[in-house]
Amino acid sequence: HRLLLAEYVQDCHTQGFAGIDIIGYSLGGVVSLEYIQSKAFGDHKGWVQHVITLSSPVNGVEIANISNLSNAADLLDCVIGSDAANELSGMYLSELTRDFNKQNVKDLREMGVEIYTLSNKQDLFVPPEASTISGFEYMFDLPRDLLSSDWSAKTGHAQIMQINKHPEVANKIYSILYSMPKSCRLTEIA
């Protein structure tokens, strides 16, 4: 997915966009951070202005968060044991991961790339400690939808994407991006 994102960024640059803002939800945010840490980003230095992650497991995720979901049978079959799940669970709340992320974000800011990690305090699937980089986070308190048949709404994971119900999320994103010139926005790369 990182290579696909690199291609999109290349296409946006080729089309003449002055600055590129990447907004990634859940695993898409992890892909976004992997991209800006890769050699491909070095080749694209100066093109990306913002990376905003929304409930993304940037510090890994606890497999128990996945396996405890009663309505996620389809998700469990394709996720548990996958390379991505194993990698994310290995990173979960590791001091090394948190320190690396924090230093990486500081380094990227010196290069002109602003990083923001947005999270829902009530997200049981990717809780705030898994989805934020200290000093570069913004927290929302969006209620879980316990009556929903959708596991991601029940766990509080989907709420950050429901901007019609929670305009404060869109308002925060717009406030981050407000003063930027014409840009190419990429969402939900995953």
Coordinates of N, CA, C and O in Angstrom, one line a residue:
H1 N 0.8 -1.2 0.0 CA 0.0 0.0 0.0 C 0.8 1.3 0.0 O 0.4 2.3 -0.5
R2 N 2.0 1.2 0.6 CA 2.9 2.3 0.7 C 3.3 2.7 -0.8 O 3.4 3.9 -1.1
L3 N 3.6 1.7 -1.6 CA 4.0 2.0 -3.0 C 2.8 2.7 -3.8 O 3.0 3.6 -4.6
L4 N 1.6 2.2 -3.5 CA 0.4 2.8 -4.1 C 0.3 4.2 -3.7 O 0.0 5.1 -4.5
L5 N 0.5 4.5 -2.4 CA 0.4 5.9 -2.0 C 1.5 6.8 -2.6 O 1.2 7.9 -3.0
A6 N 2.7 6.2 -2.8 CA 3.8 6.9 -3.4 C 3.4 7.3 -4.9 O 3.7 8.4 -5.4
E7 N 2.7 6.3 -5.5 CA 2.2 6.6 -6.9 C 1.2 7.7 -6.9 O 1.2 8.6 -7.8
Y8 N 0.3 7.7 -6.0 CA -0.7 8.8 -5.9 C -0.1 10.1 -5.7 O -0.4 11.1 -6.3
V9 N 0.9 10.2 -4.8 CA 1.6 11.4 -4.5 C 2.3 11.9 -5.8 O 2.3 13.1 -6.1
Q10 N 3.0 11.0 -6.5 CA 3.7 11.3 -7.7 C 2.7 11.9 -8.7 O 2.9 12.9 -9.4
D11 N 1.5 11.2 -8.9 CA 0.5 11.7 -9.8 C 0.0 13.1 -9.4 O -0.2 14.0 -10.3
C12 N -0.2 13.4 -8.2 CA -0.7 14.7 -7.7 C 0.4 15.8 -8.1 O 0.1 16.8 -8.6
H13 N 1.6 15.4 -7.8 CA 2.7 16.4 -8.1 C 2.8 16.6 -9.6 O 3.0 17.8 -10.0
T14 N 2.7 15.6 -10.4 CA 2.8 15.7 -11.8 C 1.6 16.6 -12.4 O 1.8 17.3 -13.3
Q15 N 0.5 16.5 -11.7 CA -0.7 17.3 -12.1 C -0.6 18.8 -11.7 O -1.4 19.6 -12.0
G16 N 0.5 19.1 -10.9 CA 0.8 20.5 -10.6 C 0.2 21.0 -9.3 O 0.2 22.2 -9.0
F17 N -0.2 20.0 -8.4 CA -0.6 20.4 -7.1 C 0.5 21.0 -6.3 O 1.6 20.5 -6.2
A18 N 0.3 22.2 -5.7 CA 1.3 22.9 -5.0 C 1.7 22.2 -3.7 O 2.9 22.3 -3.2
G19 N 0.8 21.6 -3.0 CA 1.1 20.9 -1.7 C 0.2 19.7 -1.6 O -0.9 19.7 -2.1
I20 N 0.6 18.7 -1.0 CA -0.2 17.5 -0.9 C -0.4 17.2 0.6 O 0.5 17.2 1.4
D21 N -1.7 17.0 1.0 CA -2.1 16.6 2.3 C -2.6 15.2 2.3 O -3.5 14.9 1.5
I22 N -2.1 14.4 3.2 CA -2.6 13.0 3.3 C -3.3 12.8 4.5 O -2.8 13.1 5.6
I23 N -4.6 12.3 4.4 CA -5.4 12.0 5.6 C -5.7 10.5 5.5 O -6.3 10.0 4.6
G24 N -5.2 9.7 6.6 CA -5.4 8.3 6.6 C -6.1 7.8 7.8 O -5.8 8.2 8.9
Y25 N -7.2 7.0 7.5 CA -8.0 6.5 8.6 C -7.6 5.0 8.9 O -7.3 4.3 8.0
S26 N -7.5 4.7 10.2 CA -7.1 3.4 10.7 C -5.8 2.9 10.0 O -4.8 3.6 10.1
L27 N -5.8 1.8 9.3 CA -4.6 1.3 8.7 C -4.0 2.3 7.7 O -2.8 2.3 7.5
G28 N -4.9 3.1 7.1 CA -4.4 4.1 6.1 C -3.5 5.1 6.7 O -2.6 5.6 6.1
G29 N -3.7 5.4 8.0 CA -2.8 6.3 8.7 C -1.4 5.7 8.9 O -0.4 6.3 8.8
V30 N -1.4 4.4 9.2 CA -0.1 3.7 9.3 C 0.6 3.6 8.0 O 1.8 3.9 8.0
V31 N -0.1 3.4 6.9 CA 0.5 3.4 5.6 C 1.1 4.8 5.3 O 2.2 4.9 4.7
S32 N 0.4 5.8 5.7 CA 0.8 7.2 5.4 C 2.1 7.4 6.1 O 3.1 8.0 5.6
L33 N 2.2 7.0 7.4 CA 3.5 7.2 8.2 C 4.6 6.3 7.6 O 5.7 6.8 7.5
E34 N 4.3 5.1 7.2 CA 5.3 4.3 6.6 C 5.8 4.9 5.3 O 7.0 4.9 5.0
Y35 N 4.9 5.5 4.5 CA 5.4 6.2 3.3 C 6.3 7.3 3.6 O 7.4 7.4 2.9
I36 N 6.0 8.2 4.5 CA 6.9 9.3 4.8 C 8.2 8.9 5.5 O 9.1 9.7 5.6
Q37 N 8.3 7.7 5.9 CA 9.5 7.2 6.5 C 10.3 6.4 5.5 O 11.4 5.9 5.8
S38 N 9.8 6.3 4.3 CA 10.4 5.4 3.3 C 11.3 6.2 2.3 O 11.3 7.5 2.3
K39 N 12.1 5.5 1.5 CA 12.9 6.1 0.5 C 12.1 6.9 -0.5 O 12.5 7.9 -1.0
A40 N 10.9 6.3 -0.9 CA 10.0 7.0 -1.8 C 9.7 8.4 -1.4 O 9.7 9.4 -2.2
F41 N 9.5 8.6 -0.1 CA 9.3 10.0 0.4 C 10.5 10.9 0.2 O 10.4 12.0 -0.1
G42 N 11.7 10.3 0.4 CA 12.9 11.1 0.2 C 13.0 11.6 -1.2 O 13.4 12.8 -1.4
D43 N 12.5 10.8 -2.1 CA 12.4 11.3 -3.5 C 11.4 12.3 -3.8 O 11.4 13.1 -4.7
H44 N 10.4 12.4 -2.9 CA 9.3 13.3 -3.0 C 9.4 14.5 -2.0 O 8.4 15.1 -1.7
K45 N 10.5 14.7 -1.4 CA 10.7 15.7 -0.4 C 10.2 17.0 -0.8 O 10.4 17.5 -1.9
G46 N 9.4 17.7 0.1 CA 8.9 19.0 -0.2 C 7.5 18.9 -0.9 O 6.8 20.0 -1.0
W47 N 7.0 17.8 -1.2 CA 5.7 17.6 -1.9 C 4.6 17.5 -0.8 O 3.5 18.1 -1.1
V48 N 4.8 16.8 0.2 CA 3.8 16.6 1.3 C 3.9 17.7 2.3 O 5.0 17.9 2.9
Q49 N 2.7 18.3 2.7 CA 2.7 19.3 3.7 C 2.1 18.8 5.0 O 2.6 19.3 6.1
H50 N 1.1 18.0 4.9 CA 0.5 17.5 6.1 C 0.2 16.0 6.0 O -0.1 15.5 4.9
V51 N 0.3 15.3 7.1 CA -0.2 13.9 7.3 C -1.0 13.9 8.5 O -0.5 14.3 9.6
I52 N -2.3 13.6 8.4 CA -3.2 13.5 9.5 C -3.7 12.1 9.6 O -4.2 11.5 8.6
T53 N -3.5 11.5 10.7 CA -4.0 10.1 10.9 C -5.3 10.2 11.8 O -5.3 11.0 12.7
L54 N -6.2 9.3 11.5 CA -7.5 9.3 12.2 C -7.7 7.9 12.8 O -7.8 6.9 12.1
S55 N -7.6 7.8 14.1 CA -7.7 6.5 14.8 C -6.9 5.4 14.2 O -7.3 4.3 13.9
S56 N -5.6 5.7 13.9 CA -4.7 4.8 13.3 C -3.7 4.2 14.3 O -3.2 4.9 15.1
P57 N -3.5 2.9 14.2 CA -2.7 2.3 15.2 C -1.2 2.5 15.0 O -0.4 1.6 14.8
V58 N -0.8 3.8 15.1 CA 0.6 4.2 14.8 C 1.6 3.6 15.9 O 2.8 3.5 15.6
N59 N 1.1 3.2 17.0 CA 1.9 2.6 18.1 C 1.6 1.1 18.2 O 1.9 0.5 19.2
G60 N 1.0 0.5 17.2 CA 0.6 -0.9 17.2 C -0.8 -1.0 17.7 O -1.4 -0.1 18.1
V61 N -1.2 -2.3 17.8 CA -2.6 -2.6 18.3 C -2.5 -3.9 19.0 O -1.7 -4.8 18.7
E62 N -3.3 -4.0 20.1 CA -3.3 -5.2 20.9 C -4.2 -6.2 20.2 O -5.4 -5.9 19.9
I63 N -3.8 -7.4 19.9 CA -4.6 -8.4 19.2 C -5.9 -8.7 20.0 O -6.9 -8.9 19.4
A64 N -5.8 -8.6 21.3 CA -7.0 -8.8 22.1 C -8.1 -7.8 21.7 O -9.3 -8.1 21.8
N65 N -7.7 -6.6 21.3 CA -8.8 -5.6 20.8 C -9.5 -6.2 19.6 O -10.7 -5.9 19.5
I66 N -8.8 -6.9 18.8 CA -9.5 -7.5 17.6 C -10.3 -8.7 18.0 O -11.4 -8.8 17.6
S67 N -9.6 -9.6 18.7 CA -10.3 -10.9 19.0 C -11.5 -10.8 19.9 O -12.3 -11.7 20.0
N68 N -11.6 -9.8 20.7 CA -12.7 -9.6 21.6 C -14.0 -9.0 20.9 O -15.0 -8.9 21.6
L69 N -13.9 -8.8 19.6 CA -15.1 -8.2 19.0 C -16.1 -9.3 18.6 O -15.7 -10.1 17.7
S70 N -17.2 -9.3 19.1 CA -18.2 -10.4 18.9 C -18.8 -10.3 17.5 O -19.1 -11.3 16.9
N71 N -18.9 -9.1 16.9 CA -19.5 -9.0 15.6 C -18.5 -8.9 14.4 O -18.8 -8.5 13.3
A72 N -17.3 -9.3 14.7 CA -16.2 -9.2 13.7 C -15.7 -10.5 13.1 O -14.5 -10.6 12.8
A73 N -16.6 -11.5 13.0 CA -16.1 -12.8 12.5 C -15.4 -12.7 11.2 O -14.3 -13.3 11.0
D74 N -15.9 -11.9 10.2 CA -15.3 -11.8 8.9 C -13.9 -11.1 9.1 O -12.9 -11.5 8.5
L75 N -13.9 -10.1 9.9 CA -12.6 -9.4 10.2 C -11.6 -10.3 10.8 O -10.4 -10.4 10.4
L76 N -12.0 -11.1 11.7 CA -11.1 -12.0 12.4 C -10.4 -13.0 11.5 O -9.3 -13.3 11.5
D77 N -11.3 -13.6 10.5 CA -10.7 -14.5 9.6 C -9.6 -14.0 8.7 O -8.7 -14.7 8.4
C78 N -9.7 -12.7 8.4 CA -8.7 -12.2 7.5 C -7.6 -11.4 8.2 O -6.6 -11.1 7.6
V79 N -7.8 -11.1 9.5 CA -6.8 -10.2 10.2 C -5.9 -11.0 11.1 O -4.7 -10.9 11.1
I80 N -6.5 -11.8 12.0 CA -5.7 -12.5 13.0 C -4.7 -13.4 12.2 O -5.1 -14.2 11.4
G81 N -3.5 -13.3 12.6 CA -2.4 -14.1 11.9 C -1.9 -13.5 10.7 O -0.9 -14.0 10.1
S82 N -2.5 -12.4 10.2 CA -1.9 -11.7 9.0 C -0.6 -11.0 9.3 O -0.3 -10.8 10.5
D83 N 0.2 -10.8 8.3 CA 1.5 -10.1 8.5 C 1.3 -8.7 9.1 O 2.0 -8.4 10.0
A84 N 0.2 -8.0 8.7 CA 0.0 -6.7 9.2 C -0.4 -6.8 10.7 O 0.1 -6.0 11.5
A85 N -1.3 -7.7 11.1 CA -1.7 -7.9 12.5 C -0.5 -8.3 13.3 O -0.3 -7.8 14.4
N86 N 0.3 -9.2 12.8 CA 1.5 -9.6 13.6 C 2.5 -8.4 13.8 O 3.0 -8.2 14.9
E87 N 2.7 -7.6 12.8 CA 3.6 -6.5 12.9 C 3.0 -5.4 13.9 O 3.7 -4.9 14.7
L88 N 1.7 -5.1 13.7 CA 1.1 -4.1 14.6 C 1.1 -4.6 16.1 O 1.3 -3.8 17.0
S89 N 0.8 -5.9 16.3 CA 0.8 -6.4 17.7 C 2.2 -6.4 18.3 O 2.4 -6.2 19.5
G90 N 3.2 -6.6 17.4 CA 4.6 -6.6 17.9 C 5.0 -5.2 18.3 O 5.9 -5.0 19.2
M91 N 4.4 -4.2 17.7 CA 4.8 -2.8 18.0 C 4.0 -2.3 19.2 O 4.4 -1.2 19.8
Y92 N 2.9 -2.9 19.6 CA 2.0 -2.4 20.6 C 2.6 -1.8 21.8 O 3.2 -2.5 22.6
L93 N 2.5 -0.5 22.0 CA 2.9 0.2 23.2 C 4.4 0.0 23.5 O 4.8 0.2 24.6
S94 N 5.1 -0.4 22.5 CA 6.6 -0.5 22.7 C 7.2 0.9 22.9 O 6.9 1.8 22.2
E95 N 8.0 1.0 23.9 CA 8.7 2.3 24.2 C 9.6 2.7 23.0 O 9.6 3.8 22.6
L96 N 10.2 1.7 22.3 CA 11.0 1.9 21.1 C 10.1 2.5 20.0 O 10.5 3.5 19.4
T97 N 8.9 2.0 19.8 CA 8.0 2.5 18.8 C 7.6 3.9 19.1 O 7.6 4.8 18.3
R98 N 7.2 4.2 20.4 CA 6.7 5.5 20.7 C 7.9 6.5 20.6 O 7.7 7.6 20.1
D99 N 9.1 6.2 21.0 CA 10.2 7.1 20.9 C 10.6 7.3 19.4 O 10.8 8.5 19.0
F100 N 10.5 6.3 18.6 CA 10.8 6.4 17.2 C 9.8 7.3 16.5 O 10.2 8.2 15.8
N101 N 8.5 7.1 16.8 CA 7.5 7.9 16.2 C 7.6 9.4 16.6 O 7.5 10.3 15.7
K102 N 7.9 9.7 17.9 CA 8.0 11.0 18.3 C 9.2 11.7 17.7 O 9.1 12.9 17.2
Q103 N 10.4 11.1 17.6 CA 11.5 11.6 17.0 C 11.3 11.8 15.5 O 11.7 12.8 14.9
N104 N 10.7 10.8 14.8 CA 10.4 10.9 13.4 C 9.5 12.1 13.1 O 9.8 12.8 12.1
V105 N 8.5 12.3 13.9 CA 7.6 13.5 13.7 C 8.4 14.8 13.8 O 8.2 15.7 13.0
K106 N 9.2 14.9 14.8 CA 10.0 16.1 15.0 C 10.9 16.3 13.8 O 11.0 17.4 13.3
D107 N 11.6 15.3 13.3 CA 12.4 15.4 12.2 C 11.7 15.8 10.9 O 12.1 16.7 10.1
L108 N 10.5 15.2 10.7 CA 9.6 15.6 9.6 C 9.2 17.1 9.7 O 9.1 17.7 8.7
R109 N 8.9 17.5 10.9 CA 8.5 18.9 11.0 C 9.6 19.9 10.6 O 9.4 20.9 10.0
E110 N 10.8 19.5 10.9 CA 12.0 20.3 10.5 C 12.1 20.3 9.0 O 12.7 21.2 8.4
M111 N 11.6 19.3 8.3 CA 11.6 19.2 6.8 C 10.4 19.9 6.2 O 10.2 19.8 5.0
G112 N 9.5 20.4 7.1 CA 8.3 21.1 6.6 C 7.0 20.3 6.5 O 6.1 20.7 5.9
V113 N 7.0 19.1 7.1 CA 5.8 18.2 7.0 C 5.2 18.2 8.4 O 5.9 17.9 9.4
E114 N 4.0 18.6 8.5 CA 3.2 18.7 9.8 C 2.5 17.3 9.9 O 1.8 16.9 9.0
I115 N 2.7 16.7 11.1 CA 2.0 15.4 11.4 C 1.0 15.7 12.5 O 1.4 16.3 13.5
Y116 N -0.2 15.1 12.4 CA -1.2 15.2 13.5 C -1.8 13.8 13.6 O -2.2 13.2 12.6
T117 N -2.0 13.4 14.9 CA -2.6 12.1 15.1 C -3.9 12.4 15.9 O -3.9 12.9 17.0
L118 N -5.1 12.1 15.3 CA -6.4 12.4 15.9 C -7.0 11.1 16.3 O -6.8 10.0 15.6
S119 N -7.6 11.1 17.5 CA -8.1 9.9 18.1 C -9.4 10.1 18.8 O -9.7 11.2 19.3
N120 N -10.2 9.0 19.0 CA -11.4 9.1 19.8 C -11.1 8.4 21.1 O -10.7 7.3 21.2
K121 N -11.3 9.2 22.2 CA -11.1 8.7 23.5 C -11.8 7.4 23.8 O -11.4 6.6 24.6
Q122 N -13.0 7.2 23.2 CA -13.8 6.0 23.4 C -13.6 4.9 22.4 O -14.4 3.9 22.4
D123 N -12.6 4.9 21.6 CA -12.3 3.9 20.6 C -11.7 2.7 21.4 O -10.6 2.8 21.9
L124 N -12.4 1.6 21.4 CA -11.9 0.4 22.1 C -11.0 -0.5 21.2 O -10.3 -1.3 21.6
F125 N -11.2 -0.3 19.9 CA -10.4 -1.1 18.9 C -9.0 -0.6 18.7 O -8.1 -1.3 18.8
V126 N -8.9 0.8 18.5 CA -7.6 1.4 18.5 C -7.6 2.5 19.5 O -7.9 3.7 19.2
P127 N -7.3 2.2 20.7 CA -7.4 3.2 21.8 C -6.4 4.3 21.6 O -5.4 4.2 20.9
P128 N -6.6 5.5 22.3 CA -5.7 6.6 22.1 C -4.3 6.3 22.4 O -3.4 6.9 21.6
E129 N -3.9 5.5 23.3 CA -2.5 5.2 23.5 C -1.9 4.5 22.3 O -0.7 4.5 22.1
A130 N -2.7 3.8 21.5 CA -2.2 3.1 20.3 C -2.2 4.1 19.1 O -1.5 3.8 18.1
S131 N -3.1 5.1 19.2 CA -3.3 5.9 17.9 C -2.8 7.3 18.0 O -3.0 8.1 17.1
T132 N -2.0 7.7 19.0 CA -1.5 9.0 19.1 C 0.0 9.1 19.3 O 0.6 8.2 19.9
I133 N 0.6 10.1 18.8 CA 2.0 10.4 19.0 C 2.1 11.5 20.0 O 1.6 12.6 19.7
S134 N 2.7 11.3 21.2 CA 2.7 12.3 22.2 C 3.2 13.7 21.7 O 4.3 13.7 21.1
G135 N 2.5 14.7 22.0 CA 2.9 16.1 21.5 C 2.3 16.4 20.2 O 2.4 17.6 19.8
F136 N 1.8 15.5 19.5 CA 1.3 15.7 18.1 C -0.1 15.2 17.9 O -0.5 14.7 16.9
E137 N -0.9 15.1 19.1 CA -2.2 14.5 19.1 C -3.3 15.5 19.3 O -3.1 16.5 19.9
Y138 N -4.5 15.0 18.9 CA -5.7 15.8 19.3 C -6.8 14.7 19.6 O -6.9 13.8 18.8
M139 N -7.5 14.9 20.7 CA -8.4 13.8 21.1 C -9.9 14.4 21.0 O -10.1 15.5 21.4
F140 N -10.7 13.5 20.6 CA -12.2 13.7 20.6 C -12.8 12.8 21.6 O -12.2 11.7 21.9
D141 N -14.0 13.1 22.1 CA -14.7 12.2 23.0 C -16.0 11.9 22.3 O -17.1 12.5 22.6
L142 N -16.0 11.0 21.3 CA -17.1 10.6 20.5 C -17.8 9.3 21.1 O -17.1 8.3 21.2
P143 N -19.1 9.4 21.4 CA -19.7 8.2 22.0 C -19.8 7.0 21.1 O -19.9 7.1 19.9
R144 N -19.7 5.8 21.7 CA -19.8 4.6 20.9 C -21.3 4.4 20.6 O -22.2 4.8 21.4
D145 N -21.6 3.7 19.6 CA -23.0 3.4 19.2 C -23.3 2.0 19.5 O -23.1 1.1 18.7
L146 N -23.7 1.7 20.8 CA -23.9 0.4 21.3 C -25.1 -0.3 20.6 O -25.1 -1.6 20.6
L147 N -26.0 0.4 19.9 CA -27.1 -0.3 19.2 C -26.8 -0.6 17.8 O -27.5 -1.3 17.2
S148 N -25.7 -0.2 17.3 CA -25.3 -0.5 15.9 C -25.0 -1.9 15.7 O -24.4 -2.6 16.6
S149 N -25.2 -2.4 14.5 CA -24.8 -3.8 14.2 C -23.4 -3.8 13.6 O -22.8 -4.9 13.4
D150 N -22.9 -2.6 13.3 CA -21.5 -2.5 12.8 C -20.5 -2.5 14.0 O -20.6 -1.7 14.8
W151 N -19.6 -3.5 13.9 CA -18.6 -3.6 15.0 C -17.8 -2.3 15.2 O -17.4 -2.0 16.3
S152 N -17.5 -1.6 14.1 CA -16.6 -0.5 14.2 C -17.3 0.7 14.9 O -16.7 1.5 15.6
A153 N -18.6 0.8 14.7 CA -19.4 1.9 15.4 C -19.6 1.5 16.9 O -19.5 2.3 17.8
K154 N -19.8 0.2 17.1 CA -20.0 -0.3 18.5 C -18.8 -0.1 19.4 O -18.9 0.2 20.5
T155 N -17.6 -0.2 18.7 CA -16.3 -0.1 19.5 C -15.8 1.3 19.5 O -14.8 1.6 20.2
G156 N -16.5 2.2 18.8 CA -16.1 3.6 18.8 C -15.0 3.9 17.7 O -14.5 5.0 17.7
H157 N -14.7 3.0 16.9 CA -13.7 3.1 15.9 C -14.2 3.9 14.7 O -13.4 4.7 14.1
A158 N -15.4 3.8 14.3 CA -15.9 4.4 13.1 C -16.3 5.9 13.3 O -16.4 6.6 12.4
Q159 N -16.5 6.3 14.6 CA -17.1 7.6 14.8 C -16.2 8.7 14.3 O -16.8 9.7 13.9
I160 N -14.9 8.6 14.3 CA -14.1 9.7 13.8 C -14.3 10.0 12.3 O -14.0 11.0 11.8
M161 N -14.9 9.0 11.6 CA -15.1 9.2 10.2 C -16.6 9.7 9.9 O -16.9 10.0 8.8
Q162 N -17.4 9.7 10.9 CA -18.8 10.1 10.7 C -18.9 11.6 10.9 O -19.5 12.1 11.9
I163 N -18.4 12.3 10.0 CA -18.4 13.8 10.1 C -19.8 14.5 10.1 O -19.9 15.5 10.6
N164 N -20.7 13.8 9.5 CA -22.1 14.3 9.5 C -22.6 14.3 11.0 O -23.4 15.2 11.3
K165 N -22.3 13.3 11.8 CA -22.7 13.2 13.2 C -21.7 14.0 14.1 O -22.1 14.4 15.2
H166 N -20.5 14.1 13.7 CA -19.5 14.7 14.6 C -18.7 15.7 13.8 O -17.5 15.5 13.4
P167 N -19.3 16.9 13.5 CA -18.6 17.9 12.7 C -17.3 18.5 13.3 O -16.5 19.0 12.6
E168 N -17.1 18.2 14.6 CA -15.9 18.7 15.3 C -14.7 18.1 14.7 O -13.6 18.7 14.7
V169 N -14.8 16.9 14.2 CA -13.7 16.2 13.6 C -13.3 16.9 12.3 O -12.1 17.3 12.0
A170 N -14.3 17.2 11.4 CA -14.1 17.9 10.2 C -13.5 19.3 10.4 O -12.6 19.8 9.8
N171 N -14.1 19.9 11.4 CA -13.6 21.3 11.8 C -12.2 21.3 12.2 O -11.4 22.2 11.8
K172 N -11.7 20.3 12.9 CA -10.3 20.2 13.3 C -9.4 20.0 12.1 O -8.4 20.6 12.0
I173 N -9.8 19.1 11.3 CA -9.0 18.8 10.0 C -9.0 20.1 9.2 O -7.9 20.5 8.7
Y174 N -10.1 20.8 9.0 CA -10.1 22.0 8.2 C -9.2 23.1 8.9 O -8.5 23.8 8.2
S175 N -9.2 23.1 10.2 CA -8.4 24.1 10.8 C -6.9 23.8 10.6 O -6.1 24.8 10.5
I176 N -6.5 22.6 10.5 CA -5.1 22.2 10.3 C -4.8 22.6 8.8 O -3.7 23.1 8.6
L177 N -5.7 22.3 7.9 CA -5.4 22.5 6.5 C -5.8 23.9 6.0 O -5.4 24.2 4.8
Y178 N -6.5 24.7 6.7 CA -7.1 25.9 6.2 C -6.3 26.8 5.4 O -6.7 27.3 4.3
S179 N -5.1 27.1 5.8 CA -4.3 28.2 5.1 C -3.4 27.6 4.0 O -2.6 28.3 3.5
M180 N -3.6 26.4 3.6 CA -2.8 25.8 2.6 C -3.2 26.1 1.2 O -4.4 26.3 1.0
P181 N -2.3 26.2 0.3 CA -2.7 26.4 -1.1 C -3.4 25.2 -1.7 O -3.5 24.1 -1.1
K182 N -3.7 25.3 -3.0 CA -4.4 24.1 -3.7 C -3.6 22.9 -3.4 O -2.4 22.8 -3.4
S183 N -4.3 21.8 -3.0 CA -3.7 20.6 -2.6 C -4.4 19.4 -3.0 O -5.6 19.5 -3.4
C184 N -3.8 18.3 -2.9 CA -4.4 17.0 -3.3 C -4.6 16.2 -2.0 O -3.7 16.0 -1.3
R185 N -5.8 15.9 -1.7 CA -6.1 15.1 -0.5 C -6.4 13.7 -0.8 O -7.2 13.4 -1.7
L186 N -5.7 12.8 -0.1 CA -5.8 11.4 -0.3 C -6.4 10.8 1.0 O -5.9 11.1 2.1
T187 N -7.6 10.1 0.9 CA -8.2 9.6 2.1 C -8.4 8.1 2.0 O -8.5 7.5 0.9
E188 N -8.3 7.5 3.1 CA -8.6 6.1 3.3 C -7.7 5.2 2.3 O -8.3 4.4 1.6
I189 N -6.4 5.4 2.4 CA -5.5 4.5 1.6 C -5.3 3.3 2.5 O -4.6 3.4 3.5
A190 N -5.9 2.2 2.2 CA -5.6 0.9 3.0 C -6.2 -0.2 2.2 O -7.0 -0.1 1.4

